[in-house]
């Protein structure tokens, strides 16, 4: 029972970090408005575009940062010859 509770809580916390496309767009618009841009002009559109490009660049960078090595070293057994 305790394991199930911990699993459900962990899954809930994991999924709470996700955003839908609409939520991301709204957050981007709020960020651009906080910078002083007004809606429906070229500067606002450029701000949204830069935020999206920054997000894509960060995602590309995260793909190259791998905490687990891709090379797996296997021990090789070499039998000792008796003298």
PDB file of C-alpha atoms in Angstrom:
ATOM      1  CA  UNK A   1       0.000   0.000   0.000  1.00  0.00           C
ATOM      2  CA  UNK A   2       2.816   2.396   0.863  1.00  0.00           C
ATOM      3  CA  UNK A   3       4.612   1.578  -2.378  1.00  0.00           C
ATOM      4  CA  UNK A   4       1.468   2.303  -4.387  1.00  0.00           C
ATOM      5  CA  UNK A   5       0.996   5.639  -2.615  1.00  0.00           C
ATOM      6  CA  UNK A   6       4.594   6.651  -3.238  1.00  0.00           C
ATOM      7  CA  UNK A   7       4.311   5.608  -6.880  1.00  0.00           C
ATOM      8  CA  UNK A   8       1.125   7.623  -7.419  1.00  0.00           C
ATOM      9  CA  UNK A   9       2.609  10.693  -5.745  1.00  0.00           C
ATOM     10  CA  UNK A  10       5.809  10.371  -7.773  1.00  0.00           C
ATOM     11  CA  UNK A  11       3.891   9.986 -11.014  1.00  0.00           C
ATOM     12  CA  UNK A  12       1.776  13.010 -10.164  1.00  0.00           C
ATOM     13  CA  UNK A  13       4.844  15.126  -9.496  1.00  0.00           C
ATOM     14  CA  UNK A  14       6.452  13.926 -12.721  1.00  0.00           C
ATOM     15  CA  UNK A  15       3.420  14.768 -14.835  1.00  0.00           C
ATOM     16  CA  UNK A  16       2.900  18.140 -13.183  1.00  0.00           C
ATOM     17  CA  UNK A  17       6.103  19.346 -14.846  1.00  0.00           C
ATOM     18  CA  UNK A  18       4.603  18.814 -18.309  1.00  0.00           C
ATOM     19  CA  UNK A  19       2.904  21.633 -20.216  1.00  0.00           C
ATOM     20  CA  UNK A  20       0.546  21.464 -23.145  1.00  0.00           C
ATOM     21  CA  UNK A  21       1.241  23.517 -26.252  1.00  0.00           C
ATOM     22  CA  UNK A  22      -1.452  26.007 -25.274  1.00  0.00           C
ATOM     23  CA  UNK A  23      -0.023  26.401 -21.771  1.00  0.00           C
ATOM     24  CA  UNK A  24       3.472  26.920 -23.187  1.00  0.00           C
ATOM     25  CA  UNK A  25       2.179  29.550 -25.640  1.00  0.00           C
ATOM     26  CA  UNK A  26       0.360  31.359 -22.833  1.00  0.00           C
ATOM     27  CA  UNK A  27       3.485  31.313 -20.665  1.00  0.00           C
ATOM     28  CA  UNK A  28       5.556  32.659 -23.573  1.00  0.00           C
ATOM     29  CA  UNK A  29       3.043  35.448 -24.206  1.00  0.00           C
ATOM     30  CA  UNK A  30       3.086  36.387 -20.523  1.00  0.00           C
ATOM     31  CA  UNK A  31       6.879  36.472 -20.538  1.00  0.00           C
ATOM     32  CA  UNK A  32       6.957  38.722 -23.612  1.00  0.00           C
ATOM     33  CA  UNK A  33       4.331  41.015 -22.057  1.00  0.00           C
ATOM     34  CA  UNK A  34       6.445  41.204 -18.894  1.00  0.00           C
ATOM     35  CA  UNK A  35       9.316  42.425 -21.083  1.00  0.00           C
ATOM     36  CA  UNK A  36       7.077  45.303 -22.212  1.00  0.00           C
ATOM     37  CA  UNK A  37       5.973  44.075 -25.642  1.00  0.00           C
ATOM     38  CA  UNK A  38       2.377  44.543 -26.743  1.00  0.00           C
ATOM     39  CA  UNK A  39       0.371  41.971 -28.666  1.00  0.00           C
ATOM     40  CA  UNK A  40      -0.098  41.918 -32.435  1.00  0.00           C
ATOM     41  CA  UNK A  41       3.069  43.635 -33.554  1.00  0.00           C
ATOM     42  CA  UNK A  42       6.351  42.471 -35.049  1.00  0.00           C
ATOM     43  CA  UNK A  43       8.378  42.909 -31.861  1.00  0.00           C
ATOM     44  CA  UNK A  44       5.977  40.688 -29.909  1.00  0.00           C
ATOM     45  CA  UNK A  45       6.130  38.029 -32.630  1.00  0.00           C
ATOM     46  CA  UNK A  46       9.927  38.219 -32.632  1.00  0.00           C
ATOM     47  CA  UNK A  47       9.971  37.790 -28.850  1.00  0.00           C
ATOM     48  CA  UNK A  48       7.813  34.658 -29.143  1.00  0.00           C
ATOM     49  CA  UNK A  49      10.065  33.353 -31.903  1.00  0.00           C
ATOM     50  CA  UNK A  50      13.213  33.903 -29.852  1.00  0.00           C
ATOM     51  CA  UNK A  51      11.730  32.087 -26.872  1.00  0.00           C
ATOM     52  CA  UNK A  52      10.871  29.112 -29.101  1.00  0.00           C
ATOM     53  CA  UNK A  53      14.342  29.107 -30.671  1.00  0.00           C
ATOM     54  CA  UNK A  54      15.958  29.232 -27.226  1.00  0.00           C
ATOM     55  CA  UNK A  55      13.807  26.284 -26.120  1.00  0.00           C
ATOM     56  CA  UNK A  56      14.804  24.284 -29.199  1.00  0.00           C
ATOM     57  CA  UNK A  57      18.497  25.094 -28.696  1.00  0.00           C
ATOM     58  CA  UNK A  58      18.284  23.951 -25.070  1.00  0.00           C
ATOM     59  CA  UNK A  59      16.611  20.713 -26.177  1.00  0.00           C
ATOM     60  CA  UNK A  60      19.379  20.110 -28.738  1.00  0.00           C
ATOM     61  CA  UNK A  61      22.020  20.725 -26.095  1.00  0.00           C
ATOM     62  CA  UNK A  62      20.329  18.310 -23.686  1.00  0.00           C
ATOM     63  CA  UNK A  63      20.459  15.597 -26.330  1.00  0.00           C
ATOM     64  CA  UNK A  64      24.252  15.824 -26.408  1.00  0.00           C
ATOM     65  CA  UNK A  65      24.688  15.837 -22.632  1.00  0.00           C
ATOM     66  CA  UNK A  66      24.309  12.183 -21.724  1.00  0.00           C
ATOM     67  CA  UNK A  67      24.918  11.154 -18.115  1.00  0.00           C
ATOM     68  CA  UNK A  68      25.303   7.523 -19.156  1.00  0.00           C
ATOM     69  CA  UNK A  69      28.216   6.526 -21.383  1.00  0.00           C
ATOM     70  CA  UNK A  70      27.345   4.812 -24.627  1.00  0.00           C
ATOM     71  CA  UNK A  71      30.471   2.646 -24.523  1.00  0.00           C
ATOM     72  CA  UNK A  72      30.063  -0.402 -22.333  1.00  0.00           C
ATOM     73  CA  UNK A  73      33.316  -2.022 -21.308  1.00  0.00           C
ATOM     74  CA  UNK A  74      33.099  -5.769 -20.964  1.00  0.00           C
ATOM     75  CA  UNK A  75      35.718  -7.737 -19.070  1.00  0.00           C
ATOM     76  CA  UNK A  76      37.535 -10.234 -21.256  1.00  0.00           C
ATOM     77  CA  UNK A  77      38.406 -13.543 -19.670  1.00  0.00           C
ATOM     78  CA  UNK A  78      41.907 -14.728 -20.521  1.00  0.00           C
ATOM     79  CA  UNK A  79      42.689 -18.184 -19.122  1.00  0.00           C
ATOM     80  CA  UNK A  80      46.042 -18.583 -17.397  1.00  0.00           C
ATOM     81  CA  UNK A  81      48.218 -21.278 -18.945  1.00  0.00           C
ATOM     82  CA  UNK A  82      49.649 -23.728 -16.388  1.00  0.00           C
ATOM     83  CA  UNK A  83      53.451 -23.970 -16.370  1.00  0.00           C
TER      84      UNK A  83
END
